[in-house]
Short mmCIF file of the N, C-alpha and C atoms (twelve columns), coordinates in Angstrom:
data_MODEL
# 
_entry.id   MODEL 
# 
loop_
_atom_site.group_PDB 
_atom_site.id 
_atom_site.type_symbol 
_atom_site.label_atom_id 
_atom_site.label_alt_id 
_atom_site.label_comp_id 
_atom_site.label_asym_id 
_atom_site.label_seq_id 
_atom_site.Cartn_x 
_atom_site.Cartn_y 
_atom_site.Cartn_z 
_atom_site.pdbx_PDB_model_num 
ATOM 1   N N  . PHE A 1   71.842  9.267  80.155 1 
ATOM 2   C CA . PHE A 1   72.971  8.399  80.343 1 
ATOM 3   C C  . PHE A 1   73.915  8.464  79.148 1 
ATOM 4   N N  . LEU A 2   73.356  8.392  77.947 1 
ATOM 5   C CA . LEU A 2   74.194  8.434  76.745 1 
ATOM 6   C C  . LEU A 2   74.910  9.776  76.606 1 
ATOM 7   N N  . ILE A 3   74.226  10.850 76.945 1 
ATOM 8   C CA . ILE A 3   74.830  12.174 76.873 1 
ATOM 9   C C  . ILE A 3   75.993  12.269 77.846 1 
ATOM 10  N N  . SER A 4   75.782  11.799 79.052 1 
ATOM 11  C CA . SER A 4   76.819  11.886 80.075 1 
ATOM 12  C C  . SER A 4   78.032  11.039 79.729 1 
ATOM 13  N N  . ILE A 5   77.819  9.803  79.333 1 
ATOM 14  C CA . ILE A 5   78.934  8.914  79.014 1 
ATOM 15  C C  . ILE A 5   79.704  9.418  77.798 1 
ATOM 16  N N  . GLY A 6   78.995  9.863  76.778 1 
ATOM 17  C CA . GLY A 6   79.678  10.390 75.596 1 
ATOM 18  C C  . GLY A 6   80.498  11.622 75.907 1 
ATOM 19  N N  . PHE A 7   79.942  12.508 76.711 1 
ATOM 20  C CA . PHE A 7   80.650  13.727 77.086 1 
ATOM 21  C C  . PHE A 7   81.854  13.417 77.959 1 
ATOM 22  N N  . VAL A 8   81.718  12.459 78.874 1 
ATOM 23  C CA . VAL A 8   82.825  12.094 79.767 1 
ATOM 24  C C  . VAL A 8   83.952  11.417 78.997 1 
ATOM 25  N N  . MET A 9   83.619  10.569 78.033 1 
ATOM 26  C CA . MET A 9   84.675  9.934  77.236 1 
ATOM 27  C C  . MET A 9   85.452  10.972 76.439 1 
ATOM 28  N N  . PHE A 10  84.743  11.951 75.915 1 
ATOM 29  C CA . PHE A 10  85.400  13.026 75.182 1 
ATOM 30  C C  . PHE A 10  86.296  13.845 76.114 1 
ATOM 31  N N  . LEU A 11  85.769  14.219 77.275 1 
ATOM 32  C CA . LEU A 11  86.536  15.044 78.212 1 
ATOM 33  C C  . LEU A 11  87.700  14.296 78.837 1 
ATOM 34  N N  . ALA A 12  87.552  13.009 79.087 1 
ATOM 35  C CA . ALA A 12  88.634  12.235 79.677 1 
ATOM 36  C C  . ALA A 12  89.854  12.208 78.765 1 
ATOM 37  N N  . THR A 13  89.619  12.165 77.476 1 
ATOM 38  C CA . THR A 13  90.733  12.178 76.532 1 
ATOM 39  C C  . THR A 13  91.338  13.568 76.408 1 
ATOM 40  N N  . ILE A 14  90.511  14.584 76.394 1 
ATOM 41  C CA . ILE A 14  90.992  15.961 76.259 1 
ATOM 42  C C  . ILE A 14  91.796  16.395 77.492 1 
ATOM 43  N N  . PHE A 15  91.365  15.974 78.680 1 
ATOM 44  C CA . PHE A 15  92.011  16.404 79.916 1 
ATOM 45  C C  . PHE A 15  93.460  15.956 80.007 1 
ATOM 46  N N  . THR A 16  93.816  14.872 79.329 1 
ATOM 47  C CA . THR A 16  95.217  14.445 79.373 1 
ATOM 48  C C  . THR A 16  96.120  15.390 78.590 1 
ATOM 49  N N  . TYR A 17  95.575  16.077 77.622 1 
ATOM 50  C CA . TYR A 17  96.361  17.018 76.827 1 
ATOM 51  C C  . TYR A 17  96.300  18.438 77.389 1 
ATOM 52  N N  . VAL A 18  95.129  18.867 77.812 1 
ATOM 53  C CA . VAL A 18  94.924  20.249 78.252 1 
ATOM 54  C C  . VAL A 18  94.435  20.228 79.698 1 
ATOM 55  N N  . ARG A 19  95.344  20.474 80.642 1 
ATOM 56  C CA . ARG A 19  94.984  20.405 82.062 1 
ATOM 57  C C  . ARG A 19  94.183  21.634 82.512 1 
ATOM 58  N N  . ASP A 20  94.338  22.758 81.867 1 
ATOM 59  C CA . ASP A 20  93.659  23.985 82.278 1 
ATOM 60  C C  . ASP A 20  92.214  24.047 81.803 1 
ATOM 61  N N  . LEU A 21  91.761  23.032 81.162 1 
ATOM 62  C CA . LEU A 21  90.392  22.998 80.658 1 
ATOM 63  C C  . LEU A 21  89.374  22.962 81.793 1 
ATOM 64  N N  . ASP A 22  89.804  22.586 82.974 1 
ATOM 65  C CA . ASP A 22  88.907  22.493 84.130 1 
ATOM 66  C C  . ASP A 22  88.269  23.836 84.461 1 
ATOM 67  N N  . HIS A 23  89.031  24.910 84.404 1 
ATOM 68  C CA . HIS A 23  88.508  26.234 84.740 1 
ATOM 69  C C  . HIS A 23  87.511  26.729 83.684 1 
ATOM 70  N N  . ILE A 24  87.776  26.436 82.445 1 
ATOM 71  C CA . ILE A 24  86.862  26.832 81.375 1 
ATOM 72  C C  . ILE A 24  85.562  26.031 81.464 1 
ATOM 73  N N  . LEU A 25  85.684  24.740 81.793 1 
ATOM 74  C CA . LEU A 25  84.490  23.907 81.906 1 
ATOM 75  C C  . LEU A 25  83.613  24.319 83.077 1 
ATOM 76  N N  . ASP A 26  84.203  24.821 84.151 1 
ATOM 77  C CA . ASP A 26  83.390  25.324 85.261 1 
ATOM 78  C C  . ASP A 26  82.465  26.443 84.803 1 
ATOM 79  N N  . ILE A 27  82.977  27.334 83.989 1 
ATOM 80  C CA . ILE A 27  82.170  28.441 83.477 1 
ATOM 81  C C  . ILE A 27  81.119  27.927 82.496 1 
ATOM 82  N N  . ILE A 28  81.494  26.994 81.633 1 
ATOM 83  C CA . ILE A 28  80.545  26.437 80.666 1 
ATOM 84  C C  . ILE A 28  79.429  25.683 81.378 1 
ATOM 85  N N  . PHE A 29  79.767  24.917 82.419 1 
ATOM 86  C CA . PHE A 29  78.743  24.196 83.175 1 
ATOM 87  C C  . PHE A 29  77.831  25.149 83.927 1 
ATOM 88  N N  . LEU A 30  78.369  26.248 84.408 1 
ATOM 89  C CA . LEU A 30  77.544  27.237 85.096 1 
ATOM 90  C C  . LEU A 30  76.539  27.875 84.138 1 
ATOM 91  N N  . ILE A 31  76.988  28.212 82.939 1 
ATOM 92  C CA . ILE A 31  76.087  28.762 81.923 1 
ATOM 93  C C  . ILE A 31  75.049  27.715 81.515 1 
ATOM 94  N N  . GLY A 32  75.489  26.470 81.360 1 
ATOM 95  C CA . GLY A 32  74.553  25.403 81.009 1 
ATOM 96  C C  . GLY A 32  73.536  25.122 82.098 1 
ATOM 97  N N  . PHE A 33  73.953  25.235 83.366 1 
ATOM 98  C CA . PHE A 33  73.025  25.021 84.479 1 
ATOM 99  C C  . PHE A 33  71.936  26.068 84.489 1 
ATOM 100 N N  . TRP A 34  72.313  27.333 84.393 1 
ATOM 101 C CA . TRP A 34  71.308  28.400 84.428 1 
ATOM 102 C C  . TRP A 34  70.529  28.487 83.127 1 
ATOM 103 N N  . GLY A 35  71.064  27.936 82.049 1 
ATOM 104 C CA . GLY A 35  70.356  27.955 80.775 1 
ATOM 105 C C  . GLY A 35  69.523  26.714 80.523 1 
ATOM 106 N N  . SER A 36  69.449  25.803 81.502 1 
ATOM 107 C CA . SER A 36  68.699  24.569 81.278 1 
ATOM 108 C C  . SER A 36  67.304  24.600 81.880 1 
ATOM 109 N N  . CYS A 37  66.825  25.758 82.289 1 
ATOM 110 C CA . CYS A 37  65.429  25.972 82.713 1 
ATOM 111 C C  . CYS A 37  65.025  25.107 83.892 1 
ATOM 112 N N  . ILE A 38  65.873  24.997 84.886 1 
ATOM 113 C CA . ILE A 38  65.533  24.240 86.081 1 
ATOM 114 C C  . ILE A 38  64.611  25.043 86.976 1 
ATOM 115 N N  . PHE A 39  64.911  26.307 87.169 1 
ATOM 116 C CA . PHE A 39  64.176  27.134 88.126 1 
ATOM 117 C C  . PHE A 39  63.076  27.974 87.494 1 
ATOM 118 N N  . TYR A 40  62.891  27.878 86.206 1 
ATOM 119 C CA . TYR A 40  61.871  28.661 85.526 1 
ATOM 120 C C  . TYR A 40  61.358  27.865 84.331 1 
ATOM 121 N N  . GLU A 41  60.235  28.268 83.817 1 
ATOM 122 C CA . GLU A 41  59.623  27.589 82.670 1 
ATOM 123 C C  . GLU A 41  60.499  27.782 81.423 1 
ATOM 124 N N  . PRO A 42  60.627  26.784 80.590 1 
ATOM 125 C CA . PRO A 42  61.472  26.911 79.403 1 
ATOM 126 C C  . PRO A 42  60.940  27.899 78.372 1 
ATOM 127 N N  . ASP A 43  59.638  28.186 78.388 1 
ATOM 128 C CA . ASP A 43  59.070  29.114 77.405 1 
ATOM 129 C C  . ASP A 43  59.633  30.522 77.578 1 
ATOM 130 N N  . ILE A 44  59.946  30.903 78.802 1 
ATOM 131 C CA . ILE A 44  60.500  32.234 79.063 1 
ATOM 132 C C  . ILE A 44  61.839  32.407 78.345 1 
ATOM 133 N N  . PHE A 45  62.661  31.388 78.430 1 
ATOM 134 C CA . PHE A 45  64.001  31.456 77.859 1 
ATOM 135 C C  . PHE A 45  64.008  31.149 76.366 1 
ATOM 136 N N  . LEU A 46  63.192  30.172 75.956 1 
ATOM 137 C CA . LEU A 46  63.215  29.724 74.563 1 
ATOM 138 C C  . LEU A 46  62.520  30.688 73.614 1 
ATOM 139 N N  . ASP A 47  61.704  31.605 74.123 1 
ATOM 140 C CA . ASP A 47  61.119  32.620 73.249 1 
ATOM 141 C C  . ASP A 47  62.193  33.560 72.714 1 
ATOM 142 N N  . ARG A 48  63.191  33.839 73.548 1 
ATOM 143 C CA . ARG A 48  64.284  34.722 73.107 1 
ATOM 144 C C  . ARG A 48  65.374  33.978 72.362 1 
ATOM 145 N N  . PHE A 49  65.686  32.759 72.801 1 
ATOM 146 C CA . PHE A 49  66.764  31.973 72.208 1 
ATOM 147 C C  . PHE A 49  66.250  30.585 71.826 1 
ATOM 148 N N  . PRO A 50  65.512  30.465 70.719 1 
ATOM 149 C CA . PRO A 50  64.937  29.159 70.369 1 
ATOM 150 C C  . PRO A 50  65.984  28.123 69.956 1 
ATOM 151 N N  . GLN A 51  67.133  28.539 69.500 1 
ATOM 152 C CA . GLN A 51  68.174  27.599 69.091 1 
ATOM 153 C C  . GLN A 51  68.869  26.963 70.284 1 
ATOM 154 N N  . TRP A 52  68.650  27.478 71.491 1 
ATOM 155 C CA . TRP A 52  69.305  26.957 72.685 1 
ATOM 156 C C  . TRP A 52  68.849  25.528 72.987 1 
ATOM 157 N N  . ILE A 53  67.665  25.166 72.534 1 
ATOM 158 C CA . ILE A 53  67.158  23.817 72.782 1 
ATOM 159 C C  . ILE A 53  68.005  22.774 72.043 1 
ATOM 160 N N  . TYR A 54  68.645  23.171 70.948 1 
ATOM 161 C CA . TYR A 54  69.509  22.264 70.206 1 
ATOM 162 C C  . TYR A 54  70.917  22.219 70.783 1 
ATOM 163 N N  . LEU A 55  71.310  23.234 71.524 1 
ATOM 164 C CA . LEU A 55  72.641  23.281 72.117 1 
ATOM 165 C C  . LEU A 55  72.687  22.691 73.521 1 
ATOM 166 N N  . ASN A 56  71.577  22.721 74.223 1 
ATOM 167 C CA . ASN A 56  71.514  22.229 75.596 1 
ATOM 168 C C  . ASN A 56  70.480  21.110 75.678 1 
ATOM 169 N N  . PRO A 57  70.919  19.853 75.656 1 
ATOM 170 C CA . PRO A 57  69.957  18.750 75.652 1 
ATOM 171 C C  . PRO A 57  69.216  18.581 76.973 1 
ATOM 172 N N  . PHE A 58  69.697  19.194 78.033 1 
ATOM 173 C CA . PHE A 58  69.059  19.023 79.332 1 
ATOM 174 C C  . PHE A 58  67.748  19.794 79.447 1 
ATOM 175 N N  . ILE A 59  67.517  20.745 78.553 1 
ATOM 176 C CA . ILE A 59  66.236  21.457 78.557 1 
ATOM 177 C C  . ILE A 59  65.098  20.487 78.283 1 
ATOM 178 N N  . GLY A 60  65.254  19.639 77.302 1 
ATOM 179 C CA . GLY A 60  64.217  18.669 76.977 1 
ATOM 180 C C  . GLY A 60  64.016  17.637 78.067 1 
ATOM 181 N N  . ILE A 61  65.106  17.196 78.681 1 
ATOM 182 C CA . ILE A 61  65.004  16.205 79.751 1 
ATOM 183 C C  . ILE A 61  64.263  16.802 80.940 1 
ATOM 184 N N  . ILE A 62  64.633  17.996 81.334 1 
ATOM 185 C CA . ILE A 62  63.995  18.637 82.490 1 
ATOM 186 C C  . ILE A 62  62.547  18.988 82.187 1 
ATOM 187 N N  . ASP A 63  62.280  19.468 80.991 1 
ATOM 188 C CA . ASP A 63  60.903  19.823 80.618 1 
ATOM 189 C C  . ASP A 63  60.004  18.589 80.601 1 
ATOM 190 N N  . ASN A 64  60.497  17.480 80.071 1 
ATOM 191 C CA . ASN A 64  59.697  16.258 80.054 1 
ATOM 192 C C  . ASN A 64  59.495  15.695 81.455 1 
ATOM 193 N N  . LEU A 65  60.519  15.742 82.289 1 
ATOM 194 C CA . LEU A 65  60.362  15.290 83.671 1 
ATOM 195 C C  . LEU A 65  59.358  16.157 84.423 1 
ATOM 196 N N  . ARG A 66  59.398  17.447 84.186 1 
ATOM 197 C CA . ARG A 66  58.439  18.359 84.820 1 
ATOM 198 C C  . ARG A 66  57.011  18.045 84.355 1 
ATOM 199 N N  . ALA A 67  56.854  17.778 83.069 1 
ATOM 200 C CA . ALA A 67  55.516  17.468 82.541 1 
ATOM 201 C C  . ALA A 67  54.974  16.169 83.132 1 
ATOM 202 N N  . ILE A 68  55.825  15.165 83.271 1 
ATOM 203 C CA . ILE A 68  55.370  13.866 83.774 1 
ATOM 204 C C  . ILE A 68  55.138  13.902 85.286 1 
ATOM 205 N N  . LEU A 69  56.107  14.394 86.026 1 
ATOM 206 C CA . LEU A 69  56.052  14.288 87.484 1 
ATOM 207 C C  . LEU A 69  55.205  15.359 88.161 1 
ATOM 208 N N  . ILE A 70  55.171  16.563 87.615 1 
ATOM 209 C CA . ILE A 70  54.450  17.646 88.279 1 
ATOM 210 C C  . ILE A 70  53.060  17.833 87.692 1 
ATOM 211 N N  . TYR A 71  52.983  17.894 86.366 1 
ATOM 212 C CA . TYR A 71  51.711  18.220 85.721 1 
ATOM 213 C C  . TYR A 71  50.923  16.993 85.268 1 
ATOM 214 N N  . TYR A 72  51.454  15.779 85.406 1 
ATOM 215 C CA . TYR A 72  50.802  14.532 85.000 1 
ATOM 216 C C  . TYR A 72  50.355  14.585 83.540 1 
ATOM 217 N N  . GLU A 73  51.235  15.045 82.685 1 
ATOM 218 C CA . GLU A 73  50.957  15.133 81.254 1 
ATOM 219 C C  . GLU A 73  51.863  14.163 80.496 1 
ATOM 220 N N  . MET A 74  51.555  13.983 79.248 1 
ATOM 221 C CA . MET A 74  52.419  13.182 78.383 1 
ATOM 222 C C  . MET A 74  53.686  13.973 78.071 1 
ATOM 223 N N  . PRO A 75  54.811  13.296 77.896 1 
ATOM 224 C CA . PRO A 75  56.030  14.019 77.561 1 
ATOM 225 C C  . PRO A 75  55.973  14.559 76.138 1 
ATOM 226 N N  . ASN A 76  56.798  15.540 75.869 1 
ATOM 227 C CA . ASN A 76  56.933  16.078 74.527 1 
ATOM 228 C C  . ASN A 76  57.829  15.116 73.741 1 
ATOM 229 N N  . PHE A 77  57.222  14.351 72.850 1 
ATOM 230 C CA . PHE A 77  57.977  13.315 72.153 1 
ATOM 231 C C  . PHE A 77  58.984  13.890 71.168 1 
ATOM 232 N N  . ASP A 78  58.745  15.085 70.659 1 
ATOM 233 C CA . ASP A 78  59.736  15.721 69.790 1 
ATOM 234 C C  . ASP A 78  61.028  15.976 70.558 1 
ATOM 235 N N  . LEU A 79  60.893  16.516 71.767 1 
ATOM 236 C CA . LEU A 79  62.073  16.744 72.595 1 
ATOM 237 C C  . LEU A 79  62.706  15.430 73.041 1 
ATOM 238 N N  . LEU A 80  61.879  14.449 73.299 1 
ATOM 239 C CA . LEU A 80  62.380  13.154 73.731 1 
ATOM 240 C C  . LEU A 80  63.243  12.512 72.645 1 
ATOM 241 N N  . PHE A 81  62.750  12.516 71.426 1 
ATOM 242 C CA . PHE A 81  63.516  11.932 70.331 1 
ATOM 243 C C  . PHE A 81  64.730  12.786 69.965 1 
ATOM 244 N N  . LEU A 82  64.611  14.094 70.108 1 
ATOM 245 C CA . LEU A 82  65.764  14.964 69.888 1 
ATOM 246 C C  . LEU A 82  66.853  14.672 70.905 1 
ATOM 247 N N  . ASN A 83  66.475  14.491 72.166 1 
ATOM 248 C CA . ASN A 83  67.447  14.173 73.201 1 
ATOM 249 C C  . ASN A 83  68.065  12.794 72.993 1 
ATOM 250 N N  . LEU A 84  67.246  11.839 72.570 1 
ATOM 251 C CA . LEU A 84  67.778  10.505 72.288 1 
ATOM 252 C C  . LEU A 84  68.755  10.544 71.122 1 
ATOM 253 N N  . PHE A 85  68.407  11.287 70.084 1 
ATOM 254 C CA . PHE A 85  69.296  11.430 68.927 1 
ATOM 255 C C  . PHE A 85  70.606  12.107 69.330 1 
ATOM 256 N N  . MET A 86  70.509  13.199 70.094 1 
ATOM 257 C CA . MET A 86  71.722  13.899 70.531 1 
ATOM 258 C C  . MET A 86  72.559  13.023 71.455 1 
ATOM 259 N N  . GLY A 87  71.905  12.239 72.297 1 
ATOM 260 C CA . GLY A 87  72.627  11.332 73.178 1 
ATOM 261 C C  . GLY A 87  73.380  10.267 72.402 1 
ATOM 262 N N  . CYS A 88  72.737  9.695  71.394 1 
ATOM 263 C CA . CYS A 88  73.410  8.690  70.563 1 
ATOM 264 C C  . CYS A 88  74.573  9.294  69.794 1 
ATOM 265 N N  . ILE A 89  74.387  10.484 69.262 1 
ATOM 266 C CA . ILE A 89  75.469  11.160 68.526 1 
ATOM 267 C C  . ILE A 89  76.646  11.436 69.450 1 
ATOM 268 N N  . LEU A 90  76.374  12.003 70.633 1 
ATOM 269 C CA . LEU A 90  77.456  12.288 71.582 1 
ATOM 270 C C  . LEU A 90  78.140  11.012 72.058 1 
ATOM 271 N N  . PHE A 91  77.373  9.958  72.247 1 
ATOM 272 C CA . PHE A 91  77.952  8.691  72.685 1 
ATOM 273 C C  . PHE A 91  78.905  8.129  71.637 1 
ATOM 274 N N  . PHE A 92  78.478  8.107  70.376 1 
ATOM 275 C CA . PHE A 92  79.329  7.556  69.325 1 
ATOM 276 C C  . PHE A 92  80.520  8.464  69.017 1 
ATOM 277 N N  . ILE A 93  80.358  9.761  69.135 1 
ATOM 278 C CA . ILE A 93  81.498  10.669 68.976 1 
ATOM 279 C C  . ILE A 93  82.495  10.447 70.105 1 
ATOM 280 N N  . GLY A 94  81.992  10.273 71.316 1 
ATOM 281 C CA . GLY A 94  82.873  10.005 72.449 1 
ATOM 282 C C  . GLY A 94  83.643  8.712  72.295 1 
ATOM 283 N N  . ILE A 95  82.959  7.667  71.821 1 
ATOM 284 C CA . ILE A 95  83.637  6.385  71.610 1 
ATOM 285 C C  . ILE A 95  84.698  6.512  70.527 1 
ATOM 286 N N  . LYS A 96  84.354  7.117  69.406 1 
ATOM 287 C CA . LYS A 96  85.314  7.265  68.304 1 
ATOM 288 C C  . LYS A 96  86.507  8.128  68.727 1 
ATOM 289 N N  . PHE A 97  86.227  9.203  69.428 1 
ATOM 290 C CA . PHE A 97  87.299  10.101 69.859 1 
ATOM 291 C C  . PHE A 97  88.213  9.401  70.861 1 
ATOM 292 N N  . MET A 98  87.619  8.668  71.790 1 
ATOM 293 C CA . MET A 98  88.429  8.007  72.805 1 
ATOM 294 C C  . MET A 98  89.254  6.866  72.210 1 
ATOM 295 N N  . THR A 99  88.683  6.082  71.300 1 
ATOM 296 C CA . THR A 99  89.457  5.002  70.693 1 
ATOM 297 C C  . THR A 99  90.547  5.546  69.779 1 
ATOM 298 N N  . ARG A 100 90.294  6.680  69.170 1 
ATOM 299 C CA . ARG A 100 91.291  7.279  68.268 1 
ATOM 300 C C  . ARG A 100 92.476  7.849  69.029 1 
ATOM 301 N N  . PHE A 101 92.220  8.545  70.145 1 
ATOM 302 C CA . PHE A 101 93.286  9.255  70.837 1 
ATOM 303 C C  . PHE A 101 93.666  8.670  72.191 1 
ATOM 304 N N  . SER A 102 93.081  7.550  72.605 1 
ATOM 305 C CA . SER A 102 93.384  7.019  73.930 1 
ATOM 306 C C  . SER A 102 94.805  6.462  74.010 1 
ATOM 307 N N  . GLY A 103 95.309  5.888  72.927 1 
ATOM 308 C CA . GLY A 103 96.687  5.382  72.945 1 
ATOM 309 C C  . GLY A 103 97.698  6.513  73.107 1 
ATOM 310 N N  . GLU A 104 97.475  7.612  72.418 1 
ATOM 311 C CA . GLU A 104 98.356  8.768  72.542 1 
ATOM 312 C C  . GLU A 104 98.190  9.437  73.898 1 
ATOM 313 N N  . ALA A 105 96.980  9.430  74.428 1 
ATOM 314 C CA . ALA A 105 96.726  10.038 75.739 1 
ATOM 315 C C  . ALA A 105 97.414  9.236  76.833 1 
ATOM 316 N N  . PHE A 106 97.447  7.915  76.679 1 
ATOM 317 C CA . PHE A 106 98.104  7.078  77.677 1 
ATOM 318 C C  . PHE A 106 99.603  7.360  77.715 1 
ATOM 319 N N  . GLU A 107 100.202 7.677  76.579 1 
ATOM 320 C CA . GLU A 107 101.618 8.023  76.544 1 
ATOM 321 C C  . GLU A 107 101.898 9.348  77.213 1 
ATOM 322 N N  . LYS A 108 100.933 10.264 77.187 1 
ATOM 323 C CA . LYS A 108 101.085 11.580 77.828 1 
ATOM 324 C C  . LYS A 108 101.120 11.462 79.353 1 
ATOM 325 N N  . LEU A 109 100.386 10.466 79.894 1 
ATOM 326 C CA . LEU A 109 100.336 10.302 81.339 1 
ATOM 327 C C  . LEU A 109 101.670 9.835  81.835 1 
# 
């Protein structure tokens, strides 16, 4: 939830300035979807690109959900806290960015 709201607040402000960002975001979301290990185990992908876990927070969310719901295991608390930390950071960046530029964005509309 925090990741989504923070990202949306950031994008809502950016979209008022750059309308063509929609096409670029479609490609970024497509790469993020296939890179978030939904259809395959994360170990396959993370062995080659271990830094991707820090760039894509949905890997940890999906991996923990898979561990809890499918395998009846405890979640990976390192990934859980990493995702919580990244969510809080994105949320506060989104709030700061939106409060800083929302007045100027409203004038653009």
